[in-house]
């Protein structure tokens, strides 16, 4: 199934720089123009999507998950 | 209370471009060097933090909230 | 940008039954074989995606967001 | 403590099909009448709740965690 | 359906102090021994559960949603 | 970067009681005056923040992540 558009407003396009594999979840570090964006997803998804360093991906974040801090 | 460091790996620094106020939650659009990052937080927090267009902030996202899509 | 595959393991396909519009966020009720799946997204996303009752969509949930209860 | 009702609108009832145990978190695959729903919870919770294949459970998802994609 | 136990490790028991009603979501402030715990849930859930100031509730948070900051 | 204030309304101050280290994520148990608050964060963050039993921290939860149950 191909998705044509998604409501997720925050989309960070880049290439996978590194994957740390664990037995249940894995860490995916994506190199984007914003810097590294880090994601934790199931290791099964990593395998099913065939993710590896160099794969072109988009990191997606729902707006309700974004916190705001004053600096 | 000042926070010295936070575990949240994904931090996007910028200035607030626009706030859409609602009775319970508000949308905060943060202009970063690489595009808009959107957040939905309680309107009470907007008031307590004194957020308004131009305020310098950092948008924070926990790694477990980041999804990955292949493009 | 078309997305070819996404790591989100929980995908519920259906049609939008009802939308409750708010100033910042809206509730989307999707009729699926599992029953109604409810989502809260930004009203801006509802408009940008052109969502309305009858639109065919997929509701997506990251595994780390799913809680388990014994009954 | 028994919970009489919960605000979580999205509830998927089924039986555990498989558990992938990790040192910190575990993946729980719940077989529902309309497909597998996957959850990642702490391994401590798996032990405290006594979850194993065959256990009857309900998978719960808060509406604010559900994304919507057009297909 | 009564729930006997839930994997959510963080449970804050208390009484509702205040509700701010919105058209789609509402803010629930729960007075607990930890201080006020604030939740944003759908207004429909507020109505279906019959929540009002004084109602005894438990606020639930999944461990993967908790961030840690050094102070 | 020091953060002066954050929109996250739910803040639980305490000391780390125990850390369960995993290859990708770790569980942090924080002893607060009113009970244990549990968090799952990346093991990299644990190392970068130098977290260990006894470290004084604040556990942070966004209001949209808090569910409400009637008891």
CSV table of C-alpha atoms in Angstrom, one decimal:
chain,number,residue,atom,x,y,z
A,1,UNK,CA,0.0,0.0,0.0
A,2,UNK,CA,1.4,3.4,-1.1
A,3,UNK,CA,0.5,6.4,1.1
A,4,UNK,CA,-0.1,9.6,-0.9
A,5,UNK,CA,-0.1,12.0,2.0
A,6,UNK,CA,-0.1,11.9,5.8
A,7,UNK,CA,-1.3,14.3,8.4
A,8,UNK,CA,2.0,14.3,10.2
A,9,UNK,CA,3.2,17.9,9.8
A,10,UNK,CA,6.8,17.4,10.9
A,11,UNK,CA,8.7,15.5,8.2
A,12,UNK,CA,12.5,15.3,8.3
A,13,UNK,CA,14.0,13.9,5.1
A,14,UNK,CA,17.5,12.3,5.1
A,15,UNK,CA,19.7,9.3,4.9
A,16,UNK,CA,20.3,6.7,7.6
A,17,UNK,CA,23.7,7.2,9.2
A,18,UNK,CA,23.7,4.5,11.7
A,19,UNK,CA,21.5,1.7,13.2
A,20,UNK,CA,21.9,0.2,16.7
A,21,UNK,CA,20.2,-3.2,16.6
A,22,UNK,CA,18.6,-4.6,19.7
A,23,UNK,CA,16.5,-7.7,20.2
A,24,UNK,CA,13.2,-5.8,20.3
A,25,UNK,CA,13.8,-2.2,19.3
A,26,UNK,CA,16.5,-0.5,17.3
A,27,UNK,CA,17.8,3.0,17.2
A,28,UNK,CA,17.9,4.7,13.8
A,29,UNK,CA,20.0,7.9,13.3
A,30,UNK,CA,18.9,9.9,10.3
A,31,UNK,CA,21.2,12.6,8.9
A,32,UNK,CA,19.0,15.5,7.9
A,33,UNK,CA,19.5,19.2,7.1
A,34,UNK,CA,18.3,19.8,10.8
A,35,UNK,CA,21.1,17.6,12.1
A,36,UNK,CA,20.7,14.0,13.3
A,37,UNK,CA,17.2,12.9,14.0
A,38,UNK,CA,17.0,9.8,16.2
A,39,UNK,CA,14.1,7.3,16.1
A,40,UNK,CA,13.4,4.1,18.1
A,41,UNK,CA,11.3,1.6,16.2
A,42,UNK,CA,10.8,-2.2,16.4
A,43,UNK,CA,13.7,-4.3,15.1
A,44,UNK,CA,11.0,-6.2,13.1
A,45,UNK,CA,10.2,-3.0,11.2
A,46,UNK,CA,13.9,-2.4,10.5
A,47,UNK,CA,14.0,-5.8,8.9
A,48,UNK,CA,10.7,-5.6,7.0
A,49,UNK,CA,11.6,-2.1,5.6
A,50,UNK,CA,15.1,-3.3,4.7
A,51,UNK,CA,16.6,-0.3,6.5
A,52,UNK,CA,20.4,0.1,6.5
A,53,UNK,CA,22.9,2.9,6.5
A,54,UNK,CA,22.5,5.0,3.4
A,55,UNK,CA,18.8,4.3,3.0
A,56,UNK,CA,16.8,7.4,2.1
A,57,UNK,CA,14.0,7.9,4.6
A,58,UNK,CA,11.7,10.5,6.1
A,59,UNK,CA,11.4,10.8,9.9
A,60,UNK,CA,7.8,11.7,10.9
A,61,UNK,CA,6.6,13.3,14.2
A,62,UNK,CA,3.0,14.1,15.1
A,63,UNK,CA,2.6,17.7,16.3
A,64,UNK,CA,1.0,16.6,19.6
A,65,UNK,CA,4.4,14.8,20.5
A,66,UNK,CA,6.4,18.0,20.2
A,67,UNK,CA,7.3,19.9,23.4
A,68,UNK,CA,8.4,23.5,23.6
A,69,UNK,CA,11.1,24.9,25.9
A,70,UNK,CA,12.2,28.5,26.4
A,71,UNK,CA,15.9,29.0,26.2
B,1,UNK,CA,13.7,25.4,38.0
B,2,UNK,CA,16.3,25.5,35.3
B,3,UNK,CA,17.0,22.3,33.4
B,4,UNK,CA,20.7,21.7,32.6
B,5,UNK,CA,20.3,18.8,30.2
B,6,UNK,CA,17.5,16.6,28.9
B,7,UNK,CA,17.4,13.1,27.4
B,8,UNK,CA,15.4,14.3,24.5
B,9,UNK,CA,17.8,13.7,21.5
B,10,UNK,CA,15.8,15.6,18.9
B,11,UNK,CA,16.0,19.3,19.5
B,12,UNK,CA,15.0,21.9,16.9
B,13,UNK,CA,16.0,25.5,17.8
B,14,UNK,CA,14.1,28.5,16.3
B,15,UNK,CA,11.7,31.4,16.7
B,16,UNK,CA,7.9,31.2,17.0
B,17,UNK,CA,6.4,32.3,13.7
B,18,UNK,CA,2.7,31.9,14.5
B,19,UNK,CA,0.4,30.8,17.3
B,20,UNK,CA,-3.1,29.5,16.7
B,21,UNK,CA,-4.9,29.9,20.1
B,22,UNK,CA,-7.7,27.4,21.1
B,23,UNK,CA,-9.6,27.2,24.3
B,24,UNK,CA,-7.6,24.1,25.5
B,25,UNK,CA,-4.7,23.5,23.2
B,26,UNK,CA,-2.8,25.9,20.8
B,27,UNK,CA,-0.7,25.3,17.8
B,28,UNK,CA,2.9,26.7,17.8
B,29,UNK,CA,4.7,27.0,14.5
B,30,UNK,CA,8.5,27.3,15.1
B,31,UNK,CA,10.7,28.7,12.3
B,32,UNK,CA,14.0,26.8,12.3
B,33,UNK,CA,16.8,27.2,9.8
B,34,UNK,CA,15.5,24.1,7.9
B,35,UNK,CA,11.8,24.6,7.9
B,36,UNK,CA,8.7,24.9,10.2
B,37,UNK,CA,8.3,22.5,13.2
B,38,UNK,CA,4.8,22.4,14.5
B,39,UNK,CA,3.8,21.6,18.1
B,40,UNK,CA,0.4,21.4,19.9
B,41,UNK,CA,0.6,22.2,23.6
B,42,UNK,CA,-1.9,23.4,26.2
B,43,UNK,CA,-3.0,27.0,26.0
B,44,UNK,CA,-2.2,27.3,29.7
B,45,UNK,CA,1.4,26.5,28.9
B,46,UNK,CA,1.5,29.1,26.2
B,47,UNK,CA,0.3,31.7,28.7
B,48,UNK,CA,2.6,30.5,31.5
B,49,UNK,CA,5.7,30.5,29.3
B,50,UNK,CA,4.7,33.9,27.8
B,51,UNK,CA,5.1,32.5,24.3
B,52,UNK,CA,4.4,34.8,21.4
B,53,UNK,CA,5.6,35.3,17.8
B,54,UNK,CA,9.4,36.0,17.9
B,55,UNK,CA,10.1,34.1,21.1
B,56,UNK,CA,13.2,32.0,20.9
B,57,UNK,CA,12.4,28.3,21.7
B,58,UNK,CA,13.6,24.8,21.2
B,59,UNK,CA,11.1,22.1,20.0
B,60,UNK,CA,11.8,18.7,21.6
B,61,UNK,CA,10.8,15.3,20.4
B,62,UNK,CA,11.5,12.0,22.2
B,63,UNK,CA,13.1,9.3,20.0
B,64,UNK,CA,10.3,6.8,20.7
B,65,UNK,CA,7.8,9.2,19.1
B,66,UNK,CA,9.6,9.4,15.7
B,67,UNK,CA,8.3,7.1,12.9
B,68,UNK,CA,10.4,6.2,9.8
B,69,UNK,CA,9.1,5.9,6.3
B,70,UNK,CA,10.8,4.8,3.1
B,71,UNK,CA,10.4,7.2,0.2
C,1,UNK,CA,6.0,13.1,-1.7
C,2,UNK,CA,4.6,9.6,-1.9
C,3,UNK,CA,5.6,7.2,0.9
C,4,UNK,CA,6.2,3.7,-0.1
C,5,UNK,CA,6.3,2.0,3.3
C,6,UNK,CA,6.3,3.1,6.9
C,7,UNK,CA,7.6,1.4,10.0
C,8,UNK,CA,4.2,1.9,11.8
C,9,UNK,CA,3.1,-1.7,12.3
C,10,UNK,CA,-0.5,-0.9,13.3
C,11,UNK,CA,-2.5,0.2,10.3
C,12,UNK,CA,-6.3,0.4,10.3
C,13,UNK,CA,-7.8,1.0,6.9
C,14,UNK,CA,-11.3,2.5,6.6
C,15,UNK,CA,-13.5,5.4,5.7
C,16,UNK,CA,-14.0,8.6,7.7
C,17,UNK,CA,-17.4,8.5,9.3
C,18,UNK,CA,-17.4,11.8,11.1
C,19,UNK,CA,-15.2,14.9,11.7
C,20,UNK,CA,-15.6,17.2,14.8
C,21,UNK,CA,-13.9,20.4,13.8
C,22,UNK,CA,-12.2,22.6,16.5
C,23,UNK,CA,-10.1,25.7,16.1
C,24,UNK,CA,-6.7,23.9,16.6
C,25,UNK,CA,-7.4,20.2,16.6
C,26,UNK,CA,-10.2,18.0,15.1
C,27,UNK,CA,-11.5,14.5,15.9
C,28,UNK,CA,-11.6,12.1,13.0
C,29,UNK,CA,-13.7,8.9,13.4
C,30,UNK,CA,-12.7,6.2,11.0
C,31,UNK,CA,-15.0,3.2,10.3
C,32,UNK,CA,-12.7,0.1,10.1
C,33,UNK,CA,-13.3,-3.7,10.4
C,34,UNK,CA,-12.0,-3.3,14.0
C,35,UNK,CA,-14.8,-0.8,14.7
C,36,UNK,CA,-14.4,3.0,15.0
C,37,UNK,CA,-10.8,4.2,15.4
C,38,UNK,CA,-10.6,7.7,16.7
C,39,UNK,CA,-7.8,10.2,15.9
C,40,UNK,CA,-7.1,13.7,17.0
C,41,UNK,CA,-5.0,15.7,14.5
C,42,UNK,CA,-4.5,19.4,13.7
C,43,UNK,CA,-7.3,21.1,11.9
C,44,UNK,CA,-4.7,22.4,9.5
C,45,UNK,CA,-3.9,18.9,8.5
C,46,UNK,CA,-7.6,18.1,8.0
C,47,UNK,CA,-7.8,21.0,5.6
C,48,UNK,CA,-4.5,20.3,3.8
C,49,UNK,CA,-5.4,16.6,3.3
C,50,UNK,CA,-8.9,17.5,2.2
C,51,UNK,CA,-10.4,15.1,4.7
C,52,UNK,CA,-14.2,14.7,4.8
C,53,UNK,CA,-16.7,12.0,5.7
C,54,UNK,CA,-16.3,9.2,3.2
C,55,UNK,CA,-12.6,9.8,2.5
C,56,UNK,CA,-10.6,6.5,2.4
C,57,UNK,CA,-7.8,6.7,4.9
C,58,UNK,CA,-5.5,4.5,7.0
C,59,UNK,CA,-5.1,5.2,10.8
C,60,UNK,CA,-1.6,4.6,11.9
C,61,UNK,CA,-0.3,3.8,15.4
C,62,UNK,CA,3.3,3.3,16.5
C,63,UNK,CA,3.8,0.1,18.6
C,64,UNK,CA,5.4,2.1,21.5
C,65,UNK,CA,2.1,4.0,21.9
C,66,UNK,CA,0.0,0.8,22.5
C,67,UNK,CA,-0.8,-0.1,26.1
C,68,UNK,CA,-1.9,-3.6,27.2
C,69,UNK,CA,-4.5,-4.4,29.8
C,70,UNK,CA,-5.6,-7.8,31.2
C,71,UNK,CA,-9.4,-8.3,31.2
D,1,UNK,CA,-7.0,-1.7,41.7
D,2,UNK,CA,-9.7,-2.5,39.2
D,3,UNK,CA,-10.4,0.1,36.5
D,4,UNK,CA,-14.1,0.5,35.6
D,5,UNK,CA,-13.7,2.6,32.5
D,6,UNK,CA,-10.9,4.4,30.7
D,7,UNK,CA,-10.9,7.4,28.4
D,8,UNK,CA,-8.9,5.6,25.8
D,9,UNK,CA,-11.3,5.4,22.8
D,10,UNK,CA,-9.4,2.9,20.8
D,11,UNK,CA,-9.6,-0.6,22.3
D,12,UNK,CA,-8.6,-3.8,20.4
D,13,UNK,CA,-9.5,-7.0,22.2
D,14,UNK,CA,-7.7,-10.3,21.5
D,15,UNK,CA,-5.3,-13.0,22.6
D,16,UNK,CA,-1.5,-12.7,22.8
D,17,UNK,CA,0.0,-14.6,19.8
D,18,UNK,CA,3.7,-14.1,20.5
D,19,UNK,CA,6.0,-12.2,22.8
D,20,UNK,CA,9.6,-11.2,21.9
D,21,UNK,CA,11.4,-10.7,25.2
D,22,UNK,CA,14.2,-8.1,25.5
D,23,UNK,CA,16.2,-7.0,28.5
D,24,UNK,CA,14.2,-3.7,28.9
D,25,UNK,CA,11.2,-3.8,26.6
D,26,UNK,CA,9.3,-6.6,24.9
D,27,UNK,CA,7.1,-6.8,21.8
D,28,UNK,CA,3.6,-8.2,22.3
D,29,UNK,CA,1.6,-9.3,19.2
D,30,UNK,CA,-2.1,-9.5,19.9
D,31,UNK,CA,-4.3,-11.5,17.6
D,32,UNK,CA,-7.6,-9.7,17.1
D,33,UNK,CA,-10.5,-10.7,14.9
D,34,UNK,CA,-9.3,-8.2,12.3
D,35,UNK,CA,-5.5,-8.6,12.4
D,36,UNK,CA,-2.4,-8.4,14.6
D,37,UNK,CA,-2.0,-5.3,16.8
D,38,UNK,CA,1.6,-4.9,18.0
D,39,UNK,CA,2.6,-3.2,21.3
D,40,UNK,CA,6.0,-2.5,22.9
D,41,UNK,CA,5.9,-2.4,26.7
D,42,UNK,CA,8.5,-2.9,29.5
D,43,UNK,CA,9.6,-6.4,30.2
D,44,UNK,CA,8.8,-5.8,33.9
D,45,UNK,CA,5.2,-5.2,33.0
D,46,UNK,CA,5.1,-8.4,31.0
D,47,UNK,CA,6.3,-10.2,34.1
D,48,UNK,CA,4.1,-8.4,36.6
D,49,UNK,CA,1.0,-8.9,34.5
D,50,UNK,CA,1.9,-12.5,33.8
D,51,UNK,CA,1.5,-12.1,30.1
D,52,UNK,CA,2.1,-15.1,27.8
D,53,UNK,CA,0.8,-16.5,24.5
D,54,UNK,CA,-2.9,-17.1,24.9
D,55,UNK,CA,-3.6,-14.5,27.5
D,56,UNK,CA,-6.7,-12.5,26.8
D,57,UNK,CA,-5.9,-8.8,26.7
D,58,UNK,CA,-7.1,-5.5,25.3
D,59,UNK,CA,-4.7,-3.2,23.4
D,60,UNK,CA,-5.3,0.5,24.1
D,61,UNK,CA,-4.4,3.6,22.1
D,62,UNK,CA,-5.0,7.2,23.0
D,63,UNK,CA,-6.6,9.2,20.1
D,64,UNK,CA,-3.9,11.8,20.1
D,65,UNK,CA,-1.4,9.0,19.2
D,66,UNK,CA,-3.3,8.0,16.0
D,67,UNK,CA,-2.0,9.5,12.7
D,68,UNK,CA,-4.1,9.6,9.5
D,69,UNK,CA,-2.9,9.0,6.0
D,70,UNK,CA,-4.7,9.3,2.7
D,71,UNK,CA,-4.3,6.2,0.4
E,1,UNK,CA,-15.7,-4.1,30.3
E,2,UNK,CA,-13.7,-4.0,33.6
E,3,UNK,CA,-10.0,-3.9,33.4
E,4,UNK,CA,-8.2,-6.0,36.1
E,5,UNK,CA,-4.6,-4.7,35.5
E,6,UNK,CA,-2.8,-2.6,33.0
E,7,UNK,CA,0.8,-2.5,31.9
E,8,UNK,CA,1.0,1.3,32.5
E,9,UNK,CA,3.6,1.6,35.3
E,10,UNK,CA,2.9,5.2,36.1
E,11,UNK,CA,-0.4,5.6,37.9
E,12,UNK,CA,-1.3,8.7,39.8
E,13,UNK,CA,-4.5,8.4,41.8
E,14,UNK,CA,-6.5,11.5,42.8
E,15,UNK,CA,-9.6,13.6,42.3
E,16,UNK,CA,-10.5,15.9,39.4
E,17,UNK,CA,-9.9,19.6,40.5
E,18,UNK,CA,-10.9,21.3,37.3
E,19,UNK,CA,-12.0,20.6,33.7
E,20,UNK,CA,-11.5,23.1,30.9
E,21,UNK,CA,-13.9,22.1,28.2
E,22,UNK,CA,-13.1,22.6,24.5
E,23,UNK,CA,-15.0,21.6,21.4
E,24,UNK,CA,-12.7,18.6,20.6
E,25,UNK,CA,-10.4,18.1,23.6
E,26,UNK,CA,-10.6,19.1,27.2
E,27,UNK,CA,-8.0,19.6,29.9
E,28,UNK,CA,-8.4,17.6,33.1
E,29,UNK,CA,-6.5,18.7,36.2
E,30,UNK,CA,-6.2,15.9,38.8
E,31,UNK,CA,-5.2,16.6,42.4
E,32,UNK,CA,-2.8,13.9,43.5
E,33,UNK,CA,-0.2,13.4,46.3
E,34,UNK,CA,2.4,14.3,43.6
E,35,UNK,CA,0.7,17.7,42.9
E,36,UNK,CA,-1.5,18.5,40.0
E,37,UNK,CA,-1.3,16.0,37.1
E,38,UNK,CA,-2.7,17.5,33.9
E,39,UNK,CA,-4.3,15.4,31.0
E,40,UNK,CA,-5.7,16.4,27.7
E,41,UNK,CA,-8.3,13.9,26.4
E,42,UNK,CA,-11.2,14.1,23.9
E,43,UNK,CA,-14.3,16.0,25.1
E,44,UNK,CA,-16.3,12.9,24.1
E,45,UNK,CA,-14.4,10.8,26.6
E,46,UNK,CA,-15.1,13.4,29.3
E,47,UNK,CA,-18.8,13.1,28.6
E,48,UNK,CA,-18.9,9.3,28.2
E,49,UNK,CA,-17.0,8.7,31.5
E,50,UNK,CA,-19.1,11.4,33.2
E,51,UNK,CA,-16.0,13.2,34.5
E,52,UNK,CA,-16.6,16.3,36.7
E,53,UNK,CA,-14.8,18.1,39.5
E,54,UNK,CA,-14.5,15.7,42.5
E,55,UNK,CA,-14.6,12.5,40.4
E,56,UNK,CA,-12.0,9.9,41.7
E,57,UNK,CA,-9.7,8.9,38.8
E,58,UNK,CA,-6.3,7.5,38.1
E,59,UNK,CA,-4.0,9.3,35.6
E,60,UNK,CA,-2.0,6.8,33.6
E,61,UNK,CA,1.3,7.4,31.7
E,62,UNK,CA,3.2,4.8,29.6
E,63,UNK,CA,6.9,4.6,30.5
E,64,UNK,CA,8.0,5.3,26.9
E,65,UNK,CA,6.3,8.7,27.2
E,66,UNK,CA,8.4,9.9,30.2
E,67,UNK,CA,11.4,12.1,29.5
E,68,UNK,CA,14.3,12.6,32.0
E,69,UNK,CA,16.1,15.9,32.6
E,70,UNK,CA,19.0,16.6,34.9
E,71,UNK,CA,18.6,19.6,37.2
F,1,UNK,CA,22.2,24.7,26.2
F,2,UNK,CA,20.3,25.4,29.5
F,3,UNK,CA,16.5,25.3,29.3
F,4,UNK,CA,14.8,28.0,31.5
F,5,UNK,CA,11.3,26.7,31.3
F,6,UNK,CA,9.4,24.0,29.4
F,7,UNK,CA,5.8,23.6,28.5
F,8,UNK,CA,5.6,20.2,30.0
F,9,UNK,CA,3.1,20.6,32.9
F,10,UNK,CA,3.7,17.3,34.6
F,11,UNK,CA,7.1,17.3,36.4
F,12,UNK,CA,8.1,14.7,39.0
F,13,UNK,CA,11.3,15.5,40.8
F,14,UNK,CA,13.3,12.8,42.5
F,15,UNK,CA,16.5,10.6,42.5
F,16,UNK,CA,17.3,7.7,40.3
F,17,UNK,CA,16.8,4.4,42.3
F,18,UNK,CA,17.7,1.9,39.6
F,19,UNK,CA,18.7,1.7,35.9
F,20,UNK,CA,18.1,-1.4,33.8
F,21,UNK,CA,20.5,-1.1,30.9
F,22,UNK,CA,19.6,-2.6,27.5
F,23,UNK,CA,21.5,-2.4,24.1
F,24,UNK,CA,19.2,0.3,22.7
F,25,UNK,CA,16.9,1.5,25.5
F,26,UNK,CA,17.2,1.6,29.3
F,27,UNK,CA,14.6,1.7,32.1
F,28,UNK,CA,15.1,4.5,34.6
F,29,UNK,CA,13.2,4.2,37.9
F,30,UNK,CA,13.0,7.6,39.7
F,31,UNK,CA,12.2,7.7,43.4
F,32,UNK,CA,9.9,10.6,44.1
F,33,UNK,CA,8.3,11.6,47.5
F,34,UNK,CA,5.1,9.9,46.4
F,35,UNK,CA,6.3,6.7,44.6
F,36,UNK,CA,8.4,5.4,41.7
F,37,UNK,CA,8.1,7.0,38.3
F,38,UNK,CA,9.4,4.8,35.5
F,39,UNK,CA,10.9,6.1,32.2
F,40,UNK,CA,12.3,4.3,29.1
F,41,UNK,CA,14.9,6.3,27.2
F,42,UNK,CA,17.7,5.5,24.8
F,43,UNK,CA,20.8,4.0,26.4
F,44,UNK,CA,22.8,6.7,24.5
F,45,UNK,CA,21.0,9.4,26.5
F,46,UNK,CA,21.7,7.6,29.7
F,47,UNK,CA,25.4,7.7,28.9
F,48,UNK,CA,25.4,11.3,27.5
F,49,UNK,CA,23.6,12.6,30.6
F,50,UNK,CA,25.8,10.5,32.9
F,51,UNK,CA,22.7,9.1,34.7
F,52,UNK,CA,23.3,6.6,37.6
F,53,UNK,CA,21.6,5.6,40.8
F,54,UNK,CA,21.4,8.7,43.1
F,55,UNK,CA,21.4,11.3,40.3
F,56,UNK,CA,18.8,14.0,40.9
F,57,UNK,CA,16.4,14.3,38.0
F,58,UNK,CA,13.0,15.5,36.9
F,59,UNK,CA,10.7,13.1,35.0
F,60,UNK,CA,8.6,15.0,32.5
F,61,UNK,CA,5.3,14.0,30.8
F,62,UNK,CA,3.4,16.0,28.2
F,63,UNK,CA,-0.3,16.4,29.1
F,64,UNK,CA,-1.5,14.8,25.8
F,65,UNK,CA,0.2,11.6,26.9
F,66,UNK,CA,-1.8,11.2,30.1
F,67,UNK,CA,-4.8,8.9,30.0
F,68,UNK,CA,-7.6,9.1,32.6
F,69,UNK,CA,-9.4,6.0,34.1
F,70,UNK,CA,-12.4,5.9,36.5
F,71,UNK,CA,-11.8,3.7,39.5
